[in-house]
One Martini backbone bead per residue (centre of mass of N, CA, C, O) as a GRO file, in nm:
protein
  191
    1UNK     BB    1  -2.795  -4.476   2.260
    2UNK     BB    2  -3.065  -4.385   2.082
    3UNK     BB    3  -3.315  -4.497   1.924
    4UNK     BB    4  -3.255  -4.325   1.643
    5UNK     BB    5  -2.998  -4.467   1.599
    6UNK     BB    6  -3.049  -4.804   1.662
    7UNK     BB    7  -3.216  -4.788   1.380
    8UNK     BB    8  -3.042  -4.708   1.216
    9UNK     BB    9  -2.828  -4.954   1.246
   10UNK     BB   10  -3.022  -5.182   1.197
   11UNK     BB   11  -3.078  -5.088   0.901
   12UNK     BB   12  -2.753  -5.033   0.771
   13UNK     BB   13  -2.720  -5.367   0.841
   14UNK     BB   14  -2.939  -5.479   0.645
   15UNK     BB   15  -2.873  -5.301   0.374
   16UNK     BB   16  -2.565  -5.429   0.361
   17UNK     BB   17  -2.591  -5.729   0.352
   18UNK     BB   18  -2.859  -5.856   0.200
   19UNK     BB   19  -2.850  -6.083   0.410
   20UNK     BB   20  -2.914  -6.280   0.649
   21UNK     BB   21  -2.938  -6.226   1.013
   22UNK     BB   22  -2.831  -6.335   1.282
   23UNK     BB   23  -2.956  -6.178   1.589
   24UNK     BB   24  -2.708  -6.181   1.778
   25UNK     BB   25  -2.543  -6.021   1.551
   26UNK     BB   26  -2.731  -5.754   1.524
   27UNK     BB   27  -2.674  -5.736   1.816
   28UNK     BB   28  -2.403  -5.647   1.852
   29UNK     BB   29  -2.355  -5.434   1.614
   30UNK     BB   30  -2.611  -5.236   1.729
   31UNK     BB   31  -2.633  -5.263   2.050
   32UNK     BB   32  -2.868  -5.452   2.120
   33UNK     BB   33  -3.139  -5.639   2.232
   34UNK     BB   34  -3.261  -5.932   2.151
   35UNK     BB   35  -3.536  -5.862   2.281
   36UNK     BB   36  -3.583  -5.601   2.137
   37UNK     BB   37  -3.568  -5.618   1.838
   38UNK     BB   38  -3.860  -5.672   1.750
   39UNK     BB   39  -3.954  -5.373   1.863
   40UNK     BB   40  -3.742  -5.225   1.601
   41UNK     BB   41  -3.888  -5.397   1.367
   42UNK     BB   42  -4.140  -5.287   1.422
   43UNK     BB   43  -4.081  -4.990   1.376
   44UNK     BB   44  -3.955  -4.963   1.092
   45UNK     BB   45  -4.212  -5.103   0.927
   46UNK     BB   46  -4.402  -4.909   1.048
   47UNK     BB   47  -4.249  -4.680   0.879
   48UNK     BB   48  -4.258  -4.804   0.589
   49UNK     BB   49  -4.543  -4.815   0.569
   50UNK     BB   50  -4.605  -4.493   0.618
   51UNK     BB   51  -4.468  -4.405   0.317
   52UNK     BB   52  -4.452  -4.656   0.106
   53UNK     BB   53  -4.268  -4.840   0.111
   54UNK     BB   54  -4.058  -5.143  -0.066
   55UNK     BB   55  -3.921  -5.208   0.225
   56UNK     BB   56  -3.857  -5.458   0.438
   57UNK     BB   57  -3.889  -5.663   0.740
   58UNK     BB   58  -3.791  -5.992   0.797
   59UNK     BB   59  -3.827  -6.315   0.933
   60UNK     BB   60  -3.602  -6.568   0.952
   61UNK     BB   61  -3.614  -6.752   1.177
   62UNK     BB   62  -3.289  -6.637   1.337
   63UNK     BB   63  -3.325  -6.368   1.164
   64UNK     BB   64  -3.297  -6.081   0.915
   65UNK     BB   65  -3.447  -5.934   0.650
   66UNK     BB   66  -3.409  -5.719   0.359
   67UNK     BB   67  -3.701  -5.643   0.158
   68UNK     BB   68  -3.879  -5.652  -0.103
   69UNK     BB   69  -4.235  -5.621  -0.196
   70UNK     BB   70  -4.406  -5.837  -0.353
   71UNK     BB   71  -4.596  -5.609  -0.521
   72UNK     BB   72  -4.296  -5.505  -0.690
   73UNK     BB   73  -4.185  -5.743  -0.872
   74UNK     BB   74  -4.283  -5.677  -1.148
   75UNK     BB   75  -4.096  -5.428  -1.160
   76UNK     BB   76  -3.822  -5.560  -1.094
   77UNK     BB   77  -3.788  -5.765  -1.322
   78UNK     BB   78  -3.806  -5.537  -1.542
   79UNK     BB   79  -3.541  -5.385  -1.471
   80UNK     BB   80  -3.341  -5.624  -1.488
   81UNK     BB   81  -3.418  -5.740  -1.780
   82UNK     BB   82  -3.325  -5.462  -1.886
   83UNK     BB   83  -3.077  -5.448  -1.835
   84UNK     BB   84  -2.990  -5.753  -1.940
   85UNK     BB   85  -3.070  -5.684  -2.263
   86UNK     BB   86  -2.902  -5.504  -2.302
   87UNK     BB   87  -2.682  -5.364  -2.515
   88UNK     BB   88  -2.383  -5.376  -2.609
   89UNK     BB   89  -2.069  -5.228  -2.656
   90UNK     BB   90  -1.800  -5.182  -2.786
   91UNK     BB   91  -1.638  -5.297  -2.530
   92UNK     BB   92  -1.773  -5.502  -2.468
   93UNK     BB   93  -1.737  -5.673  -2.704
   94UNK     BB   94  -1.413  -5.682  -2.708
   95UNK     BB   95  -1.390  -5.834  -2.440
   96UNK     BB   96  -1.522  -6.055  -2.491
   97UNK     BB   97  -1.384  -6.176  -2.732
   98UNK     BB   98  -1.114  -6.154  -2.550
   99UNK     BB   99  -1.204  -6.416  -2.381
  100UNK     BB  100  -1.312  -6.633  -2.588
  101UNK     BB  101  -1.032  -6.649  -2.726
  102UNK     BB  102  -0.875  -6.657  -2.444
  103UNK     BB  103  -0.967  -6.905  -2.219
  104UNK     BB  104  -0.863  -6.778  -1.930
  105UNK     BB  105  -0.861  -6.458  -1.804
  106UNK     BB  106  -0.775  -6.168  -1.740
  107UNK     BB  107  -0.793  -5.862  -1.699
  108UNK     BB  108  -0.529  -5.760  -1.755
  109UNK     BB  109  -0.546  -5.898  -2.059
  110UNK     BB  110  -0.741  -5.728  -2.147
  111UNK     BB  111  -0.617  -5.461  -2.143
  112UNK     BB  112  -0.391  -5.519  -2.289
  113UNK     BB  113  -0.512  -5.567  -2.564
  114UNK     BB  114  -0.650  -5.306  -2.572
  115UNK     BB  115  -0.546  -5.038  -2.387
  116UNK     BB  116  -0.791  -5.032  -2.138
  117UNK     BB  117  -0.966  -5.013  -1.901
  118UNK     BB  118  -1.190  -5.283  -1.786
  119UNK     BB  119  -1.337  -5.356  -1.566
  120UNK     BB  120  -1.648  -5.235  -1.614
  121UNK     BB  121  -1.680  -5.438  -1.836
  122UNK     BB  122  -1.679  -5.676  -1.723
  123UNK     BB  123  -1.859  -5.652  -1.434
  124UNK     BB  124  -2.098  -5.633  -1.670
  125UNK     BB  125  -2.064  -5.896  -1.788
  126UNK     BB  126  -2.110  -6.080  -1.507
  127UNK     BB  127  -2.420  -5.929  -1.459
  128UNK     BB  128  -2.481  -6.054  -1.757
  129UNK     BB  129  -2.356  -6.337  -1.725
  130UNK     BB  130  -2.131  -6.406  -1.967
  131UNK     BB  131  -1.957  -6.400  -1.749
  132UNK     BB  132  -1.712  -6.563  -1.525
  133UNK     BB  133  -1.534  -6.743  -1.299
  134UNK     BB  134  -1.215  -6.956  -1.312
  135UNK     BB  135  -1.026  -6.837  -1.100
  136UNK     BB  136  -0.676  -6.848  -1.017
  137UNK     BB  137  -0.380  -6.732  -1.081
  138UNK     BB  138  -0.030  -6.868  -1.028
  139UNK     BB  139   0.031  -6.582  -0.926
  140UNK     BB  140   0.127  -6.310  -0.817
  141UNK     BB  141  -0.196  -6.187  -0.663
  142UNK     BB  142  -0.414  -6.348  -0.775
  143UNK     BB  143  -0.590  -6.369  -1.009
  144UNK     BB  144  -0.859  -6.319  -1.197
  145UNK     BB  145  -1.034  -6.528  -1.418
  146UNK     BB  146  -1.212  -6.583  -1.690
  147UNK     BB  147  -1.532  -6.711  -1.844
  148UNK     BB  148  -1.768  -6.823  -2.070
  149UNK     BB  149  -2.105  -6.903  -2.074
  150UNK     BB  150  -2.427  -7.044  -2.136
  151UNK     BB  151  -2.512  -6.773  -2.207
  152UNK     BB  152  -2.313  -6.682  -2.411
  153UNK     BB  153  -2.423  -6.934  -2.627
  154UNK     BB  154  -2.695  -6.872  -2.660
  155UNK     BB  155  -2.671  -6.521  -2.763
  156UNK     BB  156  -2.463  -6.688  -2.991
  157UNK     BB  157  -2.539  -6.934  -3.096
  158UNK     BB  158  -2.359  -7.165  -2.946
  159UNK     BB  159  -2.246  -7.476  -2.837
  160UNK     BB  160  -1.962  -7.369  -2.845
  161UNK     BB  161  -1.641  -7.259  -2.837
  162UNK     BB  162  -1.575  -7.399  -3.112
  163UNK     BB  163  -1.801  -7.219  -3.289
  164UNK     BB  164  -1.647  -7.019  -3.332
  165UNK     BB  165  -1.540  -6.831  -3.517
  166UNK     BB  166  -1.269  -6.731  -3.712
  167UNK     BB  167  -0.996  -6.518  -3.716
  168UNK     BB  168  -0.949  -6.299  -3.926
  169UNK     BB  169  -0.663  -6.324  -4.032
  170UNK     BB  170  -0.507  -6.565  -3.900
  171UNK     BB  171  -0.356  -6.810  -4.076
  172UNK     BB  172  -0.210  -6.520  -4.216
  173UNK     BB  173  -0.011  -6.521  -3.967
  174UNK     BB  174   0.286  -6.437  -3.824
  175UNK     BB  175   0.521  -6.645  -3.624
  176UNK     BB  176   0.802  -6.591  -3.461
  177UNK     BB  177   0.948  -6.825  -3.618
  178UNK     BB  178   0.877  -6.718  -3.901
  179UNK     BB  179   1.066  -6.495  -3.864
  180UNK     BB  180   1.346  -6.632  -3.803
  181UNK     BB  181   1.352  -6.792  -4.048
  182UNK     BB  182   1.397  -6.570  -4.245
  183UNK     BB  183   1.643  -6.445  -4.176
  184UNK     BB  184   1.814  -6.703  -4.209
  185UNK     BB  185   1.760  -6.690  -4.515
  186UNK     BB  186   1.913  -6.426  -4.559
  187UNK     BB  187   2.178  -6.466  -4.434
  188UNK     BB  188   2.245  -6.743  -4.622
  189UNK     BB  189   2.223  -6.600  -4.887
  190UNK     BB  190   2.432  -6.326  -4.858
  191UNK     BB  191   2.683  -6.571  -4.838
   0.00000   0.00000   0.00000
């Protein structure tokens, strides 16, 4: 492998992990020699450097990661900001809904609900903090299921999932039993 293969490498490497790789393991899998590595990632920072890159490989204790320039922090926070401020859309809204009102939901329920996939608008909504994780159903196939935060409660003023409004027209659904019920009164009344 030449060196600009070698550099590919390890660039590829450290910007797909996101997280700090301890040296042996980044030598290993760029097939680098670990003594090599400290030479291979100041050419890298060199390149970074002369085009005016806005990231960085970083040393920290016996690892390496890829970093952002302190110098652009103040746009990065503004750009995430903005991401996680932005208003929801209509399908957000009903995922959310259907989350909050009937917590912990897998997907897969947020879906049959709506009657379309839900996939991006939930990852969506884990993304905006409002959703998160809150284990697994214990049925085949272990679905992930979601439940809402306290940034959920923040961003709806309220204290708890309690004090969610009630569904208009809740009370005065019919329920299963309710059903067999009258069935059952009507063909009393007709005998």
């Amino acid at each position: 492998m030449e060196i600009k293969e070698k550099l590919g490498a390890i660039e590829a490497i450290l910007f797909a992990s996101g997280e700090p790789i301890e040296i042996y393991r980044l030598s290993q899998a760029s097939g680098v020699d670990a003594g090599t590595l400290p030479s291979m990632i100041k050419l890298l920072n060199d390149r970074y450097d002369d085009c005016g890159s806005g990231i960085c490989i970083k040393k920290l204790e016996s690892s390496y990661q890829m970093c952002t320039r302190t110098e652009f922090a103040q746009q990065i926070k503004d750009a995430l900001e903005t991401k996680r401020s932005a208003p929801l859309s209509n399908a957000a809204m009903e995922a959310l809904t259907v989350i909050a009102y009937n917590q912990p939901v897998s997907k897969g329920f947020v879906e049959n609900v709506r009657g379309i996939d839900s996939s991006s608008v939930i990852n969506n909504l884990v993304e905006k903090g409002l959703v998160e994780e809150a284990g697994r159903l214990d049925v085949p196939g272990k679905p992930i299921v979601y439940r809402t935060t306290a940034v959920f409660l923040r961003s709806f003023g309220l204290n708890s999932i309690a004090d969610l409004p009630p569904i208009p027209g809740h009370s005065e659904q019919t329920s299963v039993f309710d059903l067999d019920t009258e069935d059952s009164e009507e063909e009393t009344a007709e005998h």
